[in-house]
mmCIF file with all atom_site columns, C-alpha atoms in Angstrom:
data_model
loop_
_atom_site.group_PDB
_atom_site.id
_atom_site.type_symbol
_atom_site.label_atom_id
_atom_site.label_alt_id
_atom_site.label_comp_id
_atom_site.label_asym_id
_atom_site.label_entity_id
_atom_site.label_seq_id
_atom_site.pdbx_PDB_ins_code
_atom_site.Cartn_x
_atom_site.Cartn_y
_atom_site.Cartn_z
_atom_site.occupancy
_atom_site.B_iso_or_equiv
_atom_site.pdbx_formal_charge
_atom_site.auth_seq_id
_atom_site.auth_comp_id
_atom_site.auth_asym_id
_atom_site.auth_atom_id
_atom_site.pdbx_PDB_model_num
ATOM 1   C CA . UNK A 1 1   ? -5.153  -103.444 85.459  1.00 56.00 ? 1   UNK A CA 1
ATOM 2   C CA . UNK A 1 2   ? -6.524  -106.722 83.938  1.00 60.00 ? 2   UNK A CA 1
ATOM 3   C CA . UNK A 1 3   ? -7.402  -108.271 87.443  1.00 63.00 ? 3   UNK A CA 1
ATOM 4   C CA . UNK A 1 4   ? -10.077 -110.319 86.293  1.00 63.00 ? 4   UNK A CA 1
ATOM 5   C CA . UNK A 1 5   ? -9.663  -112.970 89.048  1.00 69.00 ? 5   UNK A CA 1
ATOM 6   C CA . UNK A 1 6   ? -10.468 -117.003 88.336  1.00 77.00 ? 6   UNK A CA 1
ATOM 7   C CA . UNK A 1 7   ? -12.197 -117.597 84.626  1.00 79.00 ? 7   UNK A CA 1
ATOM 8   C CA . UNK A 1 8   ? -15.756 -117.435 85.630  1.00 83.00 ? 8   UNK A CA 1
ATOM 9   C CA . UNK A 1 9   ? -14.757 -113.785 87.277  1.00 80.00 ? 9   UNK A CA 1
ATOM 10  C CA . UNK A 1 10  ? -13.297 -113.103 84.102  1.00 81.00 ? 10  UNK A CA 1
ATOM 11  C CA . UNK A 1 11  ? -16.099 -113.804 81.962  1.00 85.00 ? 11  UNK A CA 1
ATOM 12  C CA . UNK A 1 12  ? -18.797 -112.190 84.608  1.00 83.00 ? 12  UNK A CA 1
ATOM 13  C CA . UNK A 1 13  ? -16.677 -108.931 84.538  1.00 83.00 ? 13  UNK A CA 1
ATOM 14  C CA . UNK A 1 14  ? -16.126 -108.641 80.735  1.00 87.00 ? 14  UNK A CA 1
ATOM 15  C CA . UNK A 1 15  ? -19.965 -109.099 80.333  1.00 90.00 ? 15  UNK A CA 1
ATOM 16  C CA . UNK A 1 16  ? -21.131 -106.693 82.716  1.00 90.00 ? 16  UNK A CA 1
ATOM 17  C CA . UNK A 1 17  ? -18.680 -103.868 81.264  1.00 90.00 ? 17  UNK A CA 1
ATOM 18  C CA . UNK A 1 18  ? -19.550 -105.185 77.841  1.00 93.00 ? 18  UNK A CA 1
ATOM 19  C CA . UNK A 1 19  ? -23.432 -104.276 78.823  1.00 94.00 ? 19  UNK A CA 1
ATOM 20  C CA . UNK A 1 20  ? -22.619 -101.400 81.059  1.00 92.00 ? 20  UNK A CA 1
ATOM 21  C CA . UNK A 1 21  ? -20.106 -99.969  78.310  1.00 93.00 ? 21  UNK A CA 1
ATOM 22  C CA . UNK A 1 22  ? -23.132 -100.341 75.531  1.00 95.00 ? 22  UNK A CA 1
ATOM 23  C CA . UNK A 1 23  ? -25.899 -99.213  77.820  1.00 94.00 ? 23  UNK A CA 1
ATOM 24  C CA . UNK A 1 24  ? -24.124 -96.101  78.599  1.00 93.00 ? 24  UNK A CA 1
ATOM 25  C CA . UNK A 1 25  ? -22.567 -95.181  75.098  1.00 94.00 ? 25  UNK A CA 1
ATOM 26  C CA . UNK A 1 26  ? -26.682 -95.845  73.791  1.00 95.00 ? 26  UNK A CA 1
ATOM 27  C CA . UNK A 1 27  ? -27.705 -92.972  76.435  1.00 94.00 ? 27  UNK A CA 1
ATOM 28  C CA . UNK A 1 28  ? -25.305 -90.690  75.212  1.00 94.00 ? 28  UNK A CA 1
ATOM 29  C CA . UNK A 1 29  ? -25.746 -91.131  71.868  1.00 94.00 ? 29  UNK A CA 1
ATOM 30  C CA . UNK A 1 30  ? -29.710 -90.564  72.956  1.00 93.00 ? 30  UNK A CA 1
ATOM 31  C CA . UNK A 1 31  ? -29.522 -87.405  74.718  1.00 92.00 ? 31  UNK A CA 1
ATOM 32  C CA . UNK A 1 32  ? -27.115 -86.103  72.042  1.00 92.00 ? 32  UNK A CA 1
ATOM 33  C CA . UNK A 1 33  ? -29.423 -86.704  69.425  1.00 93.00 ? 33  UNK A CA 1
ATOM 34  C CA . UNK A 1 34  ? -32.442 -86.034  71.024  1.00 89.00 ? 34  UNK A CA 1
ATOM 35  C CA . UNK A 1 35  ? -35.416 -83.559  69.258  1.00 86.00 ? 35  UNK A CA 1
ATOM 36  C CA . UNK A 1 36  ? -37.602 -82.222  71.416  1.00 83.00 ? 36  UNK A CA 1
ATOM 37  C CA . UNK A 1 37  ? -40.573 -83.080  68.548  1.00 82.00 ? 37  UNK A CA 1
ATOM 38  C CA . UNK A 1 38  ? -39.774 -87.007  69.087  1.00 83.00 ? 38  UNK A CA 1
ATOM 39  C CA . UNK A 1 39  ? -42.631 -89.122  70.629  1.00 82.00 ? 39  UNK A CA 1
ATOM 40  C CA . UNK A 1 40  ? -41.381 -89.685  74.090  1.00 79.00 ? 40  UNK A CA 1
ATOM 41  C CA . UNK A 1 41  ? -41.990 -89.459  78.001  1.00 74.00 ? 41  UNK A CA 1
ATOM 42  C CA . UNK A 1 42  ? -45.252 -87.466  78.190  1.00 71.00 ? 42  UNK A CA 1
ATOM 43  C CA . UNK A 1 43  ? -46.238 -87.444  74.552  1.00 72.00 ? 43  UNK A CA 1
ATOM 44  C CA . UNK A 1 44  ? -47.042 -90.405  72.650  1.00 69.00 ? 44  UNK A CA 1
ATOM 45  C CA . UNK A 1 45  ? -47.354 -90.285  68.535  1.00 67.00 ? 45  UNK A CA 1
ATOM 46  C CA . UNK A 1 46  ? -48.129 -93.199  66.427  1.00 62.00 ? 46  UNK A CA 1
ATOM 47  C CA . UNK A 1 47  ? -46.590 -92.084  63.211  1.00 66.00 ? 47  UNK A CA 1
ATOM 48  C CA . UNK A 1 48  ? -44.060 -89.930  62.531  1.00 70.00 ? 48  UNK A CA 1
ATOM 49  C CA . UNK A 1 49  ? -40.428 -89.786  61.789  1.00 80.00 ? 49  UNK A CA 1
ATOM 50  C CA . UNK A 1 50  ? -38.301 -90.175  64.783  1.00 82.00 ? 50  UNK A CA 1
ATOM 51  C CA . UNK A 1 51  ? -34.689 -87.786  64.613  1.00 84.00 ? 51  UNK A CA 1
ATOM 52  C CA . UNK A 1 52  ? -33.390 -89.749  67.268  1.00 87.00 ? 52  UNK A CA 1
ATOM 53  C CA . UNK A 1 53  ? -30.430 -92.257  66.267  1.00 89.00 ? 53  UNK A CA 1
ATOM 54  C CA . UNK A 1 54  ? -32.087 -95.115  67.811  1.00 89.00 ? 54  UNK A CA 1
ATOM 55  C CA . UNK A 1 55  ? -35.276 -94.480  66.586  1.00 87.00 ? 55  UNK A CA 1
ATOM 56  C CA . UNK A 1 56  ? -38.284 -94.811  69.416  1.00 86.00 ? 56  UNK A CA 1
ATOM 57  C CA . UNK A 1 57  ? -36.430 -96.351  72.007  1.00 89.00 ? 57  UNK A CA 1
ATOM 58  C CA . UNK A 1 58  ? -33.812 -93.830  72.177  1.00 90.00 ? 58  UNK A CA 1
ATOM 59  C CA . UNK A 1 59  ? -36.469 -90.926  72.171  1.00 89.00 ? 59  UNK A CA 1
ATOM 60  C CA . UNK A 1 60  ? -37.909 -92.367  75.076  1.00 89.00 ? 60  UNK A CA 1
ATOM 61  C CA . UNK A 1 61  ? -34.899 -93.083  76.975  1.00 91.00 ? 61  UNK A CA 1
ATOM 62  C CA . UNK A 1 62  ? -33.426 -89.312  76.258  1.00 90.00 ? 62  UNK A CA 1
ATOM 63  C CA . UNK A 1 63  ? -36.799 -87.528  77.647  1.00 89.00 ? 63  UNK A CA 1
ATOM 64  C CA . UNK A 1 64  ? -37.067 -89.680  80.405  1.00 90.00 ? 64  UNK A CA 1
ATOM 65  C CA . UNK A 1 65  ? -33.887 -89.013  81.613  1.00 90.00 ? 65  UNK A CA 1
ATOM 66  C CA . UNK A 1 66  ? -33.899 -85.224  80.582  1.00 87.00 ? 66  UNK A CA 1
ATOM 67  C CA . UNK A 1 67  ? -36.911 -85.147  82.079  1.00 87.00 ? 67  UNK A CA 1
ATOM 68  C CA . UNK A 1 68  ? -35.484 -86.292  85.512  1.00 86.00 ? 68  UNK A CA 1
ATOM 69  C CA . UNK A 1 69  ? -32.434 -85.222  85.672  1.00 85.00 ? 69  UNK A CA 1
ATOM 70  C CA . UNK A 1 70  ? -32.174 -82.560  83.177  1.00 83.00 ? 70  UNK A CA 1
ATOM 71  C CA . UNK A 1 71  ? -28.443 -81.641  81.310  1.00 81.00 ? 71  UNK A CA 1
ATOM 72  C CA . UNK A 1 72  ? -27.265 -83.740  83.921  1.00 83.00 ? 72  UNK A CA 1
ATOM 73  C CA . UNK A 1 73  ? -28.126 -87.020  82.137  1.00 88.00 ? 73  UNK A CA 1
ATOM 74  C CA . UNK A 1 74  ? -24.648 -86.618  80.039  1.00 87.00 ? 74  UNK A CA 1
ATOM 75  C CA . UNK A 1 75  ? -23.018 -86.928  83.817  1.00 86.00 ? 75  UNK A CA 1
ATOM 76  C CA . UNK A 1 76  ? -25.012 -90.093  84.561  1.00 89.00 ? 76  UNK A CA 1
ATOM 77  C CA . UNK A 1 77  ? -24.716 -91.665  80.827  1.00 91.00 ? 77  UNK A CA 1
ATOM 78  C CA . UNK A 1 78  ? -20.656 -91.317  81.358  1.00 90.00 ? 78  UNK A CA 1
ATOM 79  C CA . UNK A 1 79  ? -20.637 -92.777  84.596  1.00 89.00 ? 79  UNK A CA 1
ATOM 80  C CA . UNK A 1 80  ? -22.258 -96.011  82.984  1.00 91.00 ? 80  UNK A CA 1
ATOM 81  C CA . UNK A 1 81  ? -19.429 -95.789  80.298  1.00 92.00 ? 81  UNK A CA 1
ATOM 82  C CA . UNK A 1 82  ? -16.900 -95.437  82.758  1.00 89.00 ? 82  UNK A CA 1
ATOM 83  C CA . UNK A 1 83  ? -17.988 -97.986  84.700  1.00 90.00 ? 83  UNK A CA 1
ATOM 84  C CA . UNK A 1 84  ? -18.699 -100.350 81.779  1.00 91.00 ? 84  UNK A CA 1
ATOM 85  C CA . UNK A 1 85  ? -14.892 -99.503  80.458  1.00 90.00 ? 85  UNK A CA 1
ATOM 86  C CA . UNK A 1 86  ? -13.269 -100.179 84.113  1.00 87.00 ? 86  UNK A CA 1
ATOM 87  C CA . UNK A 1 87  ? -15.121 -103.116 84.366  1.00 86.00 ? 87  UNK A CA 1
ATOM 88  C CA . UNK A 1 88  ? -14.129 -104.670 80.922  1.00 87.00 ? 88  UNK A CA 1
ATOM 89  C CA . UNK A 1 89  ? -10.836 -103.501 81.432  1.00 85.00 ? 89  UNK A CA 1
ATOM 90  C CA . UNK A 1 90  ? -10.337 -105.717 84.974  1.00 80.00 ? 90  UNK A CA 1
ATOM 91  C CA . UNK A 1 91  ? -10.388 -102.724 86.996  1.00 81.00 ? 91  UNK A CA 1
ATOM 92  C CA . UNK A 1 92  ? -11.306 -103.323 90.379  1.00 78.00 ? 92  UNK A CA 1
ATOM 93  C CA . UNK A 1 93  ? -14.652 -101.174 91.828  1.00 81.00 ? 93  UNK A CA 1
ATOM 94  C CA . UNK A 1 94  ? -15.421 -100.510 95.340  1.00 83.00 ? 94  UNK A CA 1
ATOM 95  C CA . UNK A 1 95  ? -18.339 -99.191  96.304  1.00 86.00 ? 95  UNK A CA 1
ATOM 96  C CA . UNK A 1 96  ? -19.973 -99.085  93.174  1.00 84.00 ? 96  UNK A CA 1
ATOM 97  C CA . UNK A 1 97  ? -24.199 -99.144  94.874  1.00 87.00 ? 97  UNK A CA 1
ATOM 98  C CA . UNK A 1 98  ? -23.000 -95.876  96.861  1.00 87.00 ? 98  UNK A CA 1
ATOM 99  C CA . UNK A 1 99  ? -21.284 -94.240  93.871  1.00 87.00 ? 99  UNK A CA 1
ATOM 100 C CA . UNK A 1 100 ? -24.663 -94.847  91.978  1.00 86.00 ? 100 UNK A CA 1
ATOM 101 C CA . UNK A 1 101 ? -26.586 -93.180  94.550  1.00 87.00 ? 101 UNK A CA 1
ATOM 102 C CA . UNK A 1 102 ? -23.776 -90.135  95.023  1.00 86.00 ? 102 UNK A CA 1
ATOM 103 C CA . UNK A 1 103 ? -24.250 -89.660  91.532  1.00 86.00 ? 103 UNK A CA 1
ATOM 104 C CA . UNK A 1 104 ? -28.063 -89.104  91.839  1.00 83.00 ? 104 UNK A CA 1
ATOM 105 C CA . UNK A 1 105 ? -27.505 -87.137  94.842  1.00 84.00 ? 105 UNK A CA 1
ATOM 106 C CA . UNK A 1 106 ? -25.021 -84.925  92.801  1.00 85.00 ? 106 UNK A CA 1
ATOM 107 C CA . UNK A 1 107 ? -27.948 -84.043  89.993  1.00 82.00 ? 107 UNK A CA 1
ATOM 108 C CA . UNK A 1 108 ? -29.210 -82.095  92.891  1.00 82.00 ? 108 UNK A CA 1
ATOM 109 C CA . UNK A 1 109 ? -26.427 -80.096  93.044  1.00 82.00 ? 109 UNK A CA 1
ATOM 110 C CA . UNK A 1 110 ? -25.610 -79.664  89.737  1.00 81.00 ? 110 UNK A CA 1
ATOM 111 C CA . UNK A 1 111 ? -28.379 -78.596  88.706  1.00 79.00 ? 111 UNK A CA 1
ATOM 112 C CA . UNK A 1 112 ? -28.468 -76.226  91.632  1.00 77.00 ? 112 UNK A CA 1
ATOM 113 C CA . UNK A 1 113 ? -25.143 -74.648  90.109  1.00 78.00 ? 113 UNK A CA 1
ATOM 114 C CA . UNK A 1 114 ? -26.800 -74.024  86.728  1.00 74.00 ? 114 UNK A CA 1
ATOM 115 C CA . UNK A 1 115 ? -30.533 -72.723  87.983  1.00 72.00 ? 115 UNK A CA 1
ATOM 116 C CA . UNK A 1 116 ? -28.737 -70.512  90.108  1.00 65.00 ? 116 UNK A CA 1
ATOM 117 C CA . UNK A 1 117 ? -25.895 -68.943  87.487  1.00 65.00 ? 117 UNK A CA 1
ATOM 118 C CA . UNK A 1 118 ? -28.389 -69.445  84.103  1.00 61.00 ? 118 UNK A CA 1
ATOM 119 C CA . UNK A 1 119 ? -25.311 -71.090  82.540  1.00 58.00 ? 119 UNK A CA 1
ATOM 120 C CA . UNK A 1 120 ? -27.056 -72.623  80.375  1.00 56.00 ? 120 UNK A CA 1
ATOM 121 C CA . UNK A 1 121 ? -30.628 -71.916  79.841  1.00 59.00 ? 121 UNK A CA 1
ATOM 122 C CA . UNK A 1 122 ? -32.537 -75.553  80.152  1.00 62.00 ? 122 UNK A CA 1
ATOM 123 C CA . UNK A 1 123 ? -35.033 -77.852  82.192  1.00 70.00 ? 123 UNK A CA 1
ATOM 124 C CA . UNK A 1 124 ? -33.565 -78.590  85.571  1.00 73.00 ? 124 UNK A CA 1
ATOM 125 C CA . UNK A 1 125 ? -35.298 -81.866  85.578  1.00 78.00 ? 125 UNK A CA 1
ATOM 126 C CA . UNK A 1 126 ? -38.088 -83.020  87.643  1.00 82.00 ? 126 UNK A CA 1
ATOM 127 C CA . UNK A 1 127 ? -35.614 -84.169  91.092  1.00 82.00 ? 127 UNK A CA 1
ATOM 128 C CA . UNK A 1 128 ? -34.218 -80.513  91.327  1.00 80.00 ? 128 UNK A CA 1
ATOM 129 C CA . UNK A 1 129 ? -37.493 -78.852  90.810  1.00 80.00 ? 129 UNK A CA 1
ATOM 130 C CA . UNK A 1 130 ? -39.207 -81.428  93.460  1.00 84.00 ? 130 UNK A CA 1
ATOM 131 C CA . UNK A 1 131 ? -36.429 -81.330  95.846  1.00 82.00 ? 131 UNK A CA 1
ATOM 132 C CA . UNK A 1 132 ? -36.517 -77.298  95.671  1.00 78.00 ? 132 UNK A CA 1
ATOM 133 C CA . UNK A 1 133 ? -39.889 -77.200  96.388  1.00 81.00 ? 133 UNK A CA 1
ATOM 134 C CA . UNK A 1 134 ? -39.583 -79.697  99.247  1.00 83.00 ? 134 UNK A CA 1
ATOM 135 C CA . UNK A 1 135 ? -36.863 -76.868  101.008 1.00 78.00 ? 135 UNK A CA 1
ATOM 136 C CA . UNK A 1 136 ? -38.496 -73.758  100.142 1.00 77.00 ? 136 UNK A CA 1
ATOM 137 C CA . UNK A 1 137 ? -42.158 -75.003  101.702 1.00 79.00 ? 137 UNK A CA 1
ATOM 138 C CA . UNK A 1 138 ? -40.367 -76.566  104.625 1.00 78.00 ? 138 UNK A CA 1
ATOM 139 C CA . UNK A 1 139 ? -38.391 -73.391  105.456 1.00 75.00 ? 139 UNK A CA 1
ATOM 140 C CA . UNK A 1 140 ? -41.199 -70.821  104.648 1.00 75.00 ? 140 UNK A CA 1
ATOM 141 C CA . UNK A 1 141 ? -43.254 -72.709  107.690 1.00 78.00 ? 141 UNK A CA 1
ATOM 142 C CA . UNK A 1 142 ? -40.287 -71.648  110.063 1.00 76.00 ? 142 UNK A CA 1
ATOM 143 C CA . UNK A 1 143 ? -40.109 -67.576  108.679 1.00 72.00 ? 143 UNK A CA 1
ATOM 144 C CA . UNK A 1 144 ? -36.221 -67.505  108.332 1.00 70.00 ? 144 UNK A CA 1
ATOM 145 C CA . UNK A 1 145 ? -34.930 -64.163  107.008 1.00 66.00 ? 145 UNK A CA 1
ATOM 146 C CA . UNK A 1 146 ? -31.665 -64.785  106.283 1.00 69.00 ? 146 UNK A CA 1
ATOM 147 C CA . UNK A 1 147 ? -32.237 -67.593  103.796 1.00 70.00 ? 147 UNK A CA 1
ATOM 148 C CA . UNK A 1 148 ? -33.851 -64.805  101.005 1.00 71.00 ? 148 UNK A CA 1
ATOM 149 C CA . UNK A 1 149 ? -30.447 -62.843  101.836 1.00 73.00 ? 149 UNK A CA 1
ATOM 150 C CA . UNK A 1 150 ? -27.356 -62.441  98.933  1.00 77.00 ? 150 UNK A CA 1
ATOM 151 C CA . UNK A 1 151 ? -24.823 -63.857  101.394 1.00 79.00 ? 151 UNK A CA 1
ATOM 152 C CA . UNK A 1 152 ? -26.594 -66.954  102.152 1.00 77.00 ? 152 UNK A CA 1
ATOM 153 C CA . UNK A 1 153 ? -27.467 -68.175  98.564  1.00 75.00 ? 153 UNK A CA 1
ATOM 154 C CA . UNK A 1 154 ? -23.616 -67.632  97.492  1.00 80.00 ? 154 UNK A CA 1
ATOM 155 C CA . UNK A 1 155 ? -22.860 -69.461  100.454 1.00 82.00 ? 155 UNK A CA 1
ATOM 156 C CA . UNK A 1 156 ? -25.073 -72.200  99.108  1.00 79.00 ? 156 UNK A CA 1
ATOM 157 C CA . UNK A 1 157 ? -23.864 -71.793  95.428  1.00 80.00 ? 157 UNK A CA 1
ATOM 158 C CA . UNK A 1 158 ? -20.266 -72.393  96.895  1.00 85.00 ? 158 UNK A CA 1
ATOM 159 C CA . UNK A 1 159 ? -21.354 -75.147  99.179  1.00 85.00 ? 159 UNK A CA 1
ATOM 160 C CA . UNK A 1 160 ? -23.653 -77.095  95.979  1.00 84.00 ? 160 UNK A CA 1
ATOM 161 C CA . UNK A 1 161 ? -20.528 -76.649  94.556  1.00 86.00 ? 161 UNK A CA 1
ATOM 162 C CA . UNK A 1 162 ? -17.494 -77.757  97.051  1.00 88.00 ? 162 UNK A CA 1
ATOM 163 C CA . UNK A 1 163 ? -19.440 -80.759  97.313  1.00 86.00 ? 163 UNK A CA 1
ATOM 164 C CA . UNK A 1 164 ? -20.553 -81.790  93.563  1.00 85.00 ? 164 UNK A CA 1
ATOM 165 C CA . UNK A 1 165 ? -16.576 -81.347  93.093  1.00 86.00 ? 165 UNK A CA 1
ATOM 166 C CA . UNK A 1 166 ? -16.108 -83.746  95.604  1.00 85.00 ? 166 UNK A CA 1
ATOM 167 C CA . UNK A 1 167 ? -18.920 -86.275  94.799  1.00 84.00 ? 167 UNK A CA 1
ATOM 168 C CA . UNK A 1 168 ? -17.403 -86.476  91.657  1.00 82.00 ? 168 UNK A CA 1
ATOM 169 C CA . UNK A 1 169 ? -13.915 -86.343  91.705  1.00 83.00 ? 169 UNK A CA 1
ATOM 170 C CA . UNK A 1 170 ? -14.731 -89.768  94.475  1.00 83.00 ? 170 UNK A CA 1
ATOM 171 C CA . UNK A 1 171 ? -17.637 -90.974  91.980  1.00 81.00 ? 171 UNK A CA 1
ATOM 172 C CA . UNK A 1 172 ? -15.063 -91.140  88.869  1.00 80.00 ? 172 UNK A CA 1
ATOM 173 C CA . UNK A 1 173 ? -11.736 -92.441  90.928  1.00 76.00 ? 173 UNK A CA 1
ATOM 174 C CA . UNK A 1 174 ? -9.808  -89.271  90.414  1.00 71.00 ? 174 UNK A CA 1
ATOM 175 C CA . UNK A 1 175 ? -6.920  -88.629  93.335  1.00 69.00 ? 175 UNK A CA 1
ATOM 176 C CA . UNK A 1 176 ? -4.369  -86.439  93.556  1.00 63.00 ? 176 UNK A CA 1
ATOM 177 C CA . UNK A 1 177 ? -0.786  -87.257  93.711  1.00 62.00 ? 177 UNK A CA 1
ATOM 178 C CA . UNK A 1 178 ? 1.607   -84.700  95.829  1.00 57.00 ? 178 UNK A CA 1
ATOM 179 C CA . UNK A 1 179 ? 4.609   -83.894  93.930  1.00 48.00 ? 179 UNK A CA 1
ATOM 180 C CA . UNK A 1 180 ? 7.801   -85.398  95.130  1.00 55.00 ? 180 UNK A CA 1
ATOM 181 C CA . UNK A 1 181 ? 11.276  -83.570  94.865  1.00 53.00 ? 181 UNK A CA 1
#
């Protein structure tokens, strides 16, 4: 903790988790108070009242992102606060461009998880639905029964979600300890 390095290191770390910390605490509190009747990605109004905390902005930001990603936007919103808060903190980050990219590669299978169990009924967000499409056409030219069987698709429910576990749990720094006697 509080490895900031020489003073310019210092002052380049405590800005970028400054921004990073703000940037992700403004998505969150965009997607949480998000209305569905705001002007936003796909629908622009000139006049109006805006419910959104933030006003326009935040309306924008909250549908695009919903509209990407779906519920999976409060996932990528916290990893920008978490990464803001390590940073400001003097926490050393490895690997930070392929934990960005694990985390969009996760969406996939998060959103998997909740299509598949209807969880929580909401828009899977425009990745899942494209990637989806993508499979099913490419494995529909090839005429594979077994992937419309039971077994497989709970094998692929328990796969999405072995590996969203693990994406994240390497994404947000958590390890496990053994216990020692």
């Amino acid at each position: 903790m509080f490895k900031y390095g020489g003073f310019k290191l210092f002052l380049t770390k405590t800005l970028f988790g400054s921004i990073l910390l703000a940037f992700g605490g403004f998505i969150i509190i965009s997607i949480i108070t998000h209305n569905p009747n705001d002007p936003g990605f796909g629908k622009l109004q000139a006049f109006g009242i805006t419910a959104n905390y933030f006003g326009r902005l935040g309306a924008f930001v909250s549908s695009f992102l919903l509209f990407l990603f779906g519920i999976y936007s409060y996932v990528i919103s916290l990893f920008f606060f978490f990464l803001g808060g390590l940073l400001l903190f003097g926490f050393i980050i490895k690997k930070i461009i392929l934990k960005f990219f694990l985390i969009l590669i996760s969406s996939v299978l998060f959103n998997h998880i909740f299509a598949k169990t209807y969880f929580y009924e909401v828009d899977e967000g425009f990745i899942y639905n494209a990637f989806t499409n993508i499979t099913k056409s490419f494995f529909k030219k090839y005429d594979l029964l077994f992937i419309e069987s039971y077994f497989f698709n709970l094998f692929l429910d328990f796969a999405a979600f072995l590996f969203l576990i693990i994406f994240l749990f390497y994404i947000f720094s958590i390890k496990f300890r053994y216990l020692k006697k």
